[in-house]
Tab-separated table of C-alpha atoms and ligand atoms in Angstrom:
chain	number	residue	atom	x	y	z
A	949	HIS	CA	103.055	58.050	81.297
A	950	ALA	CA	99.734	58.342	79.756
A	951	LYS	CA	98.035	56.486	82.427
A	952	GLU	CA	99.307	58.999	84.989
A	953	GLN	CA	98.238	61.805	82.907
A	954	GLY	CA	94.911	60.135	82.719
A	955	ARG	CA	94.814	59.709	86.588
A	956	ASN	CA	95.776	63.205	86.972
A	957	ASN	CA	93.070	64.476	84.529
A	958	MET	CA	90.466	62.257	86.378
A	959	GLN	CA	91.510	63.816	89.925
A	960	TYR	CA	91.191	67.133	88.318
A	961	PHE	CA	87.711	66.674	87.083
A	962	THR	CA	86.509	64.955	90.087
A	963	ALA	CA	87.994	67.769	92.266
A	964	ALA	CA	86.419	70.389	89.697
A	965	LEU	CA	83.009	68.500	89.609
A	966	ASN	CA	83.063	68.462	93.624
A	967	ALA	CA	83.959	72.130	93.647
A	968	ALA	CA	80.947	72.788	91.367
A	969	ALA	CA	78.605	70.548	93.248
A	970	GLY	CA	79.755	72.172	96.507
A	971	GLU	CA	79.116	75.659	95.133
A	972	ARG	CA	75.877	74.728	93.961
A	973	MET	CA	74.700	73.458	97.394
A	974	SER	CA	75.835	76.640	99.172
A	975	LEU	CA	74.146	78.640	96.771
A	976	GLU	CA	70.894	76.764	96.948
A	977	ARG	CA	71.063	77.247	100.959
A	978	GLU	CA	71.953	80.991	100.681
A	979	LEU	CA	69.038	81.339	98.186
A	980	ARG	CA	66.653	79.856	100.638
A	981	LEU	CA	67.976	82.261	103.070
A	982	ALA	CA	67.678	85.278	100.660
A	983	THR	CA	63.949	84.700	100.363
A	984	GLU	CA	63.704	85.110	104.404
A	985	GLN	CA	66.036	88.008	104.661
A	986	GLU	CA	64.768	90.178	101.751
A	987	GLN	CA	67.798	90.136	99.656
A	988	PHE	CA	65.835	90.498	96.541
A	989	GLU	CA	65.094	93.771	94.651
A	990	LEU	CA	63.412	94.135	91.268
A	991	HIS	CA	64.780	96.333	88.698
A	992	TYR	CA	62.651	97.574	85.907
A	993	GLN	CA	63.621	98.114	82.210
A	994	PRO	CA	61.677	100.367	79.772
A	995	GLN	CA	60.016	99.186	76.750
A	996	VAL	CA	59.478	102.142	74.202
A	997	ALA	CA	57.421	102.526	71.196
A	998	THR	CA	59.429	102.670	68.016
A	999	GLY	CA	60.001	106.161	66.969
A	1000	ALA	CA	58.757	107.889	70.116
A	1001	PRO	CA	60.595	110.921	71.326
A	1002	PRO	CA	63.467	110.457	73.596
A	1003	ASP	CA	61.588	111.693	76.700
A	1004	ALA	CA	58.527	109.804	76.203
A	1005	ARG	CA	57.290	107.702	78.799
A	1006	PRO	CA	57.860	103.909	78.298
A	1007	CYS	CA	54.792	102.005	77.240
A	1008	ALA	CA	55.976	99.081	79.346
A	1009	VAL	CA	58.673	98.181	81.979
A	1010	GLU	CA	59.926	94.549	82.421
A	1011	ALA	CA	60.652	93.546	85.978
A	1012	LEU	CA	64.266	91.853	86.384
A	1013	LEU	CA	65.196	90.234	89.644
A	1014	ARG	CA	68.342	91.150	91.240
A	1015	TRP	CA	69.955	89.304	94.232
A	1016	HIS	CA	72.196	91.102	96.604
A	1017	HIS	CA	74.104	88.518	98.189
A	1018	PRO	CA	75.809	89.734	101.622
A	1019	GLN	CA	79.031	88.369	100.968
A	1020	ARG	CA	79.241	87.692	97.167
A	1021	GLY	CA	77.588	90.863	95.925
A	1022	GLN	CA	75.222	90.789	92.905
A	1023	ILE	CA	74.523	87.304	91.424
A	1024	SER	CA	73.065	87.286	87.968
A	1025	PRO	CA	69.426	85.812	87.661
A	1026	ALA	CA	70.920	83.644	84.759
A	1027	ARG	CA	72.752	81.926	87.570
A	1028	PHE	CA	70.330	81.532	90.265
A	1029	ILE	CA	66.924	81.249	88.692
A	1030	PRO	CA	67.682	77.786	87.214
A	1031	ILE	CA	68.575	76.671	90.903
A	1032	ALA	CA	65.689	78.213	92.236
A	1033	GLU	CA	63.687	76.405	89.700
A	1034	GLU	CA	65.195	73.073	90.356
A	1035	THR	CA	64.547	73.399	94.116
A	1036	GLY	CA	61.040	74.850	93.775
A	1037	LEU	CA	62.303	77.946	95.624
A	1038	ILE	CA	60.915	79.649	92.503
A	1039	GLU	CA	57.334	79.379	93.835
A	1040	THR	CA	58.005	81.677	96.845
A	1041	ILE	CA	60.399	83.881	94.812
A	1042	GLY	CA	57.998	84.161	92.027
A	1043	ALA	CA	55.198	85.019	94.247
A	1044	TRP	CA	57.229	87.829	95.619
A	1045	VAL	CA	58.111	89.265	92.379
A	1046	LEU	CA	54.787	89.392	90.914
A	1047	ASP	CA	53.372	91.088	94.062
A	1048	GLU	CA	56.217	93.515	94.223
A	1049	ALA	CA	56.152	94.326	90.323
A	1050	CYS	CA	52.329	95.011	90.724
A	1051	ARG	CA	52.813	96.972	93.855
A	1052	SER	CA	55.275	99.389	92.038
A	1053	PHE	CA	53.178	99.622	89.103
A	1054	ALA	CA	50.021	100.705	91.349
A	1055	GLN	CA	52.226	103.213	93.032
A	1056	TRP	CA	53.178	104.929	89.503
A	1057	LYS	CA	49.669	104.587	88.353
A	1058	ALA	CA	48.364	106.320	91.638
A	1059	ALA	CA	50.946	109.042	91.013
A	1060	GLY	CA	49.898	109.584	87.148
A	1061	ILE	CA	53.021	108.389	86.026
A	1062	GLY	CA	55.000	105.593	84.507
A	1063	PRO	CA	54.176	103.034	81.975
A	1064	ARG	CA	50.895	101.537	80.998
A	1065	ARG	CA	52.015	97.951	81.672
A	1066	VAL	CA	54.452	95.899	83.807
A	1067	ALA	CA	55.828	92.742	82.289
A	1068	VAL	CA	56.947	89.798	84.727
A	1069	ASN	CA	59.023	86.745	83.677
A	1070	LEU	CA	57.417	83.410	84.471
A	1071	SER	CA	59.556	80.258	84.742
A	1072	ALA	CA	58.425	76.697	83.859
A	1073	HIS	CA	57.838	75.594	87.245
A	1074	GLN	CA	55.620	78.732	87.791
A	1075	LEU	CA	53.546	78.133	84.726
A	1076	ARG	CA	53.220	74.349	85.752
A	1077	SER	CA	51.919	75.441	89.467
A	1078	PRO	CA	48.304	74.740	89.980
A	1079	ALA	CA	48.413	77.869	92.186
A	1080	LEU	CA	49.228	80.326	89.258
A	1081	VAL	CA	46.136	81.490	88.019
A	1082	GLU	CA	44.546	82.188	91.359
A	1083	ARG	CA	47.786	83.802	92.512
A	1084	VAL	CA	47.754	86.195	89.577
A	1085	GLU	CA	44.005	86.963	90.094
A	1086	ALA	CA	44.688	87.729	93.792
A	1087	VAL	CA	47.727	90.139	93.164
A	1088	MET	CA	45.698	91.966	90.399
A	1089	ARG	CA	43.116	92.446	92.673
A	1090	ARG	CA	45.129	93.270	95.624
A	1091	HIS	CA	46.977	96.190	93.781
A	1092	GLY	CA	44.082	97.332	91.526
A	1093	LEU	CA	45.445	95.992	88.382
A	1094	ALA	CA	43.138	96.475	85.333
A	1095	ASP	CA	42.784	94.686	82.042
A	1096	GLY	CA	46.305	94.874	80.131
A	1097	GLU	CA	48.283	96.449	82.921
A	1098	LEU	CA	50.044	92.894	83.633
A	1099	GLU	CA	52.122	91.271	81.104
A	1100	LEU	CA	53.638	87.761	81.552
A	1101	GLU	CA	56.641	86.604	79.657
A	1102	ILE	CA	57.214	82.834	79.229
A	1103	THR	CA	59.829	81.272	76.797
A	1104	GLU	CA	59.166	79.106	73.792
A	1105	SER	CA	60.357	75.828	75.698
A	1106	VAL	CA	58.384	76.730	78.834
A	1107	ALA	CA	55.248	76.672	76.554
A	1108	MET	CA	56.503	73.573	74.676
A	1109	ASP	CA	56.892	71.417	78.039
A	1110	ASP	CA	53.135	70.269	77.821
A	1111	PRO	CA	51.607	72.146	75.067
A	1112	ALA	CA	47.995	71.312	75.918
A	1113	ALA	CA	48.245	72.093	79.706
A	1114	ALA	CA	50.331	75.373	78.856
A	1115	ILE	CA	47.560	76.616	76.448
A	1116	GLU	CA	45.010	76.097	78.850
A	1117	LYS	CA	46.888	77.939	81.514
A	1118	LEU	CA	47.536	80.711	79.065
A	1119	GLN	CA	43.675	80.892	78.275
A	1120	ALA	CA	42.757	81.377	81.991
A	1121	LEU	CA	45.361	84.040	82.351
A	1122	ARG	CA	43.914	85.822	79.301
A	1123	ARG	CA	40.478	85.702	80.796
A	1124	LEU	CA	41.967	87.708	83.764
A	1125	GLY	CA	43.048	90.309	81.248
A	1126	VAL	CA	46.774	89.430	81.443
A	1127	THR	CA	48.946	90.203	78.026
A	1128	LEU	CA	51.122	87.266	77.126
A	1129	ALA	CA	54.541	87.513	75.564
A	1130	ILE	CA	56.762	84.821	74.285
A	1131	ASP	CA	60.325	85.689	75.323
A	1132	ASP	CA	63.621	85.141	73.754
A	1133	PHE	CA	61.990	84.386	70.585
A	1134	GLY	CA	63.929	82.411	68.091
A	1135	THR	CA	66.228	80.846	70.472
A	1136	GLY	CA	63.824	77.750	71.216
A	1137	TYR	CA	62.359	75.170	69.137
A	1138	SER	CA	58.701	75.836	68.762
A	1139	SER	CA	57.223	75.161	65.423
A	1140	LEU	CA	55.201	78.018	63.653
A	1141	ALA	CA	52.139	75.613	63.802
A	1142	TYR	CA	52.184	75.458	67.581
A	1143	LEU	CA	53.031	79.250	67.919
A	1144	LYS	CA	49.787	79.928	66.182
A	1145	ARG	CA	47.786	77.737	68.660
A	1146	LEU	CA	49.038	79.874	71.659
A	1147	PRO	CA	46.900	82.663	73.011
A	1148	ILE	CA	49.772	85.273	72.866
A	1149	GLN	CA	49.758	88.868	71.916
A	1150	ILE	CA	53.637	89.663	71.933
A	1151	LEU	CA	56.796	88.224	70.646
A	1152	LYS	CA	60.025	89.378	72.062
A	1153	LEU	CA	62.773	89.125	69.464
A	1154	ASP	CA	65.931	87.639	71.369
A	1155	ARG	CA	68.900	89.846	71.831
A	1156	GLU	CA	70.871	87.161	70.005
A	1157	PHE	CA	69.479	88.306	66.563
A	1158	VAL	CA	69.588	91.960	67.449
A	1159	ARG	CA	73.353	92.155	68.521
A	1160	ASP	CA	74.717	91.955	64.882
A	1161	ILE	CA	71.588	92.812	62.843
A	1162	GLU	CA	73.507	95.480	60.840
A	1163	THR	CA	76.615	93.209	60.236
A	1164	ASP	CA	75.342	89.713	59.800
A	1165	PRO	CA	73.193	89.205	56.934
A	1166	ASN	CA	71.725	86.130	58.681
A	1167	ASP	CA	70.632	88.007	61.658
A	1168	ALA	CA	69.160	90.717	59.564
A	1169	ALA	CA	67.108	88.101	57.481
A	1170	ILE	CA	65.868	86.166	60.730
A	1171	SER	CA	64.766	89.646	62.312
A	1172	ALA	CA	62.969	90.752	59.294
A	1173	ALA	CA	61.241	87.466	58.630
A	1174	THR	CA	60.318	87.222	62.406
A	1175	LEU	CA	58.713	90.740	62.126
A	1176	THR	CA	56.702	89.830	58.984
A	1177	LEU	CA	55.674	86.372	60.348
A	1178	ALA	CA	54.556	87.879	63.848
A	1179	HIS	CA	52.532	90.755	62.138
A	1180	SER	CA	50.882	88.411	59.982
A	1181	LEU	CA	49.846	86.569	63.081
A	1182	GLY	CA	48.490	89.562	64.501
A	1183	LEU	CA	51.324	89.856	67.139
A	1184	GLU	CA	53.145	92.662	68.329
A	1185	VAL	CA	57.079	92.518	68.393
A	1186	VAL	CA	59.361	93.999	71.087
A	1187	ALA	CA	63.154	93.812	70.201
A	1188	GLU	CA	65.305	92.989	73.065
A	1189	GLY	CA	68.907	94.197	73.700
A	1190	VAL	CA	68.878	97.264	71.525
A	1191	GLU	CA	72.178	99.055	72.261
A	1192	THR	CA	72.884	101.168	69.126
A	1193	ALA	CA	71.211	103.773	67.055
A	1194	ALA	CA	71.680	101.566	63.936
A	1195	GLN	CA	70.036	98.759	65.657
A	1196	ARG	CA	67.284	100.906	66.409
A	1197	ASP	CA	67.092	102.297	62.967
A	1198	PHE	CA	67.124	98.733	61.311
A	1199	LEU	CA	64.149	97.588	63.605
A	1200	ALA	CA	62.327	100.820	62.895
A	1201	ALA	CA	62.587	100.279	58.984
A	1202	HIS	CA	61.442	96.842	59.397
A	1203	GLY	CA	58.382	97.811	61.572
A	1204	CYS	CA	59.301	96.594	64.994
A	1205	ASP	CA	56.745	97.885	67.170
A	1206	LYS	CA	58.485	98.195	70.523
A	1207	LEU	CA	62.296	98.472	71.503
A	1208	GLN	CA	64.010	97.584	74.760
A	1209	GLY	CA	67.630	97.674	75.631
A	1210	TYR	CA	70.414	99.803	77.065
A	1211	LEU	CA	70.008	102.488	74.469
A	1212	PHE	CA	66.606	103.386	76.014
A	1213	GLY	CA	67.519	102.574	79.626
A	1214	ARG	CA	69.254	99.979	81.865
A	1215	PRO	CA	67.094	98.110	84.489
A	1216	GLN	CA	67.029	100.297	87.585
A	1217	PRO	CA	65.203	100.280	90.663
A	1218	ALA	CA	61.630	101.667	91.045
A	1219	GLU	CA	62.897	104.749	92.931
A	1220	HIS	CA	65.111	105.738	90.147
A	1221	TRP	CA	62.136	105.726	87.627
A	1222	LEU	CA	60.019	107.580	90.169
A	1223	GLU	CA	62.212	110.263	90.091
A	1224	ILE	CA	62.701	110.283	86.448
A	1225	TRP	CA	58.999	110.142	85.603
A	1226	GLN	CA	58.307	112.685	88.298
A	1227	GLY	CA	60.693	115.117	86.191
A	1228	GLY	CA	63.223	115.629	88.988
A	1229	ASN	CA	65.828	114.055	87.179
A	1230	GLN	CA	66.604	113.634	83.479
A	1231	PRO	CA	67.879	110.373	82.142
A	1232	GLY	CA	71.697	110.639	81.373
A	1233	ALA	CA	72.141	113.426	84.192
A	1234	GLU	CA	74.883	112.828	86.578
A	1235	ARG	CA	73.831	110.314	88.939
A	1236	PRO	CA	75.220	107.021	89.802
A	1237	ARG	CA	74.281	104.479	87.304
A	1238	HIS	CA	73.581	100.997	88.725
A	1239	PRO	CA	75.032	98.358	86.675
A	1240	ALA	CA	72.376	95.970	84.681
B	1497	C2E	P1	65.071	88.150	79.659
B	1497	C2E	O1	63.563	87.929	80.382
B	1497	C2E	O2	65.445	87.758	78.390
B	1497	C2E	O3	65.595	89.730	80.236
B	1497	C2E	C1	66.409	90.343	79.540
B	1497	C2E	C2	67.850	90.478	79.939
B	1497	C2E	O4	68.688	91.101	78.985
B	1497	C2E	C3	68.086	90.909	81.284
B	1497	C2E	O5	69.040	90.262	82.012
B	1497	C2E	C4	68.545	92.334	80.858
B	1497	C2E	O6	69.221	93.070	81.898
B	1497	C2E	C5	69.266	92.125	79.664
B	1497	C2E	N1	69.337	93.445	78.717
B	1497	C2E	C6	68.622	94.289	78.443
B	1497	C2E	N2	68.927	95.222	77.651
B	1497	C2E	C7	70.091	94.759	77.203
B	1497	C2E	C8	70.926	95.223	76.168
B	1497	C2E	O7	70.871	96.369	75.565
B	1497	C2E	N3	72.193	94.686	76.138
B	1497	C2E	C9	72.526	93.454	76.917
B	1497	C2E	N4	73.662	92.978	76.800
B	1497	C2E	N5	71.700	93.133	77.745
B	1497	C2E	C10	70.521	93.476	78.037
B	1497	C2E	P2	68.983	89.749	83.283
B	1497	C2E	O8	68.290	90.896	84.234
B	1497	C2E	O9	70.365	89.470	83.791
B	1497	C2E	O10	67.924	88.569	83.462
B	1497	C2E	C11	68.376	87.282	82.828
B	1497	C2E	C12	67.331	86.603	82.624
B	1497	C2E	O11	66.949	85.949	83.959
B	1497	C2E	C13	66.058	87.238	82.200
B	1497	C2E	O12	66.112	87.145	80.549
B	1497	C2E	C14	64.986	86.178	82.548
B	1497	C2E	O13	64.976	84.941	81.666
B	1497	C2E	C15	65.586	85.701	83.806
B	1497	C2E	N6	64.828	86.471	84.890
B	1497	C2E	C16	65.123	87.564	85.443
B	1497	C2E	N7	64.184	88.009	86.324
B	1497	C2E	C17	63.397	87.119	86.494
B	1497	C2E	C18	62.292	86.813	87.453
B	1497	C2E	O14	61.753	87.609	88.175
B	1497	C2E	N8	61.856	85.624	87.283
B	1497	C2E	C19	62.044	84.516	86.340
B	1497	C2E	N9	61.422	83.335	86.225
B	1497	C2E	N10	63.087	84.862	85.403
B	1497	C2E	C20	63.782	86.149	85.668
B	1498	MG	MG1	61.761	88.622	79.889
B	1499	MG	MG1	64.293	87.924	76.944
B	1500	MG	MG1	66.987	86.343	77.477
């Protein structure tokens, strides 16, 4: 009986594994098509200065990639970015993201509206690419971005991959006038000694700590300590995933510089923000809200 059970489990697992592998292969194939068929779009989410009035322009926006699959609908970047990474497709996709984000930013800038900076996420593969620095330089020149107008976000583990090489790459980006942020801070495993060596300007406190900041004393302690640490290293802190007024108030009381989260706006397409910043539509007015 037990043996039978074992065999059934085995068959079940094998079937599940095959299904997962098949699913992955079709996603991979479809991802390849997506780049050719322009199924990608960028959404932008505001970062606001702590304590700024509700109608203030955001200081920055973060570009977040969206994939509108013709049959499956929206697929989360958390799902497809890892596949794009492993297949190297991120090279093409990432180049498109960079160009598109800078193009939108240049339009807002030309219209005299919008944020002072646009932030783009970089994956491990992109940071390792020998073409990165030249590509960033070319895209900034193409769209006329000045010093401080482009921010690149990398995660701790990306920077930890090959620290010496990462530091060199990041220094070259700094020389182009790029602002550098560590994304999802606190979820990786970087040592403080190492962090000090990175030529970064911004720490993004992960949503993980912000979520229960008012109820979980550990999260409150980690957030407060991160703020103190970052500030003593001369870094600015942006809190991610701020959804409630209570979270905002806690972060404000602890000197967090900037806030990002649904409380201040969900990621939305460029046209949405164009309308808002041109004053045509107020946030919260009745218009369809795109899901994050
Ligand atoms: P991330 O860079 O940490 O981006 C923040 C994520 O948190 C986004 O998820 C955003 O929609 C979500 N978020 C923002 N505010 C809130 C909030 O108040 N509550 C909650 N629950 N979530 C909030 P998204 O857009 O699904 O992206 C997931 C991750 O995928 C990103 O995390 C980033 O690591 C990666 N990603 C997205 N776009 C790109 C891209 O163009 N290139 C690369 N390499 N990675 C990207
Ligand atoms: Mg990010
Ligand atoms: Mg993040
Ligand atoms: Mg994250």
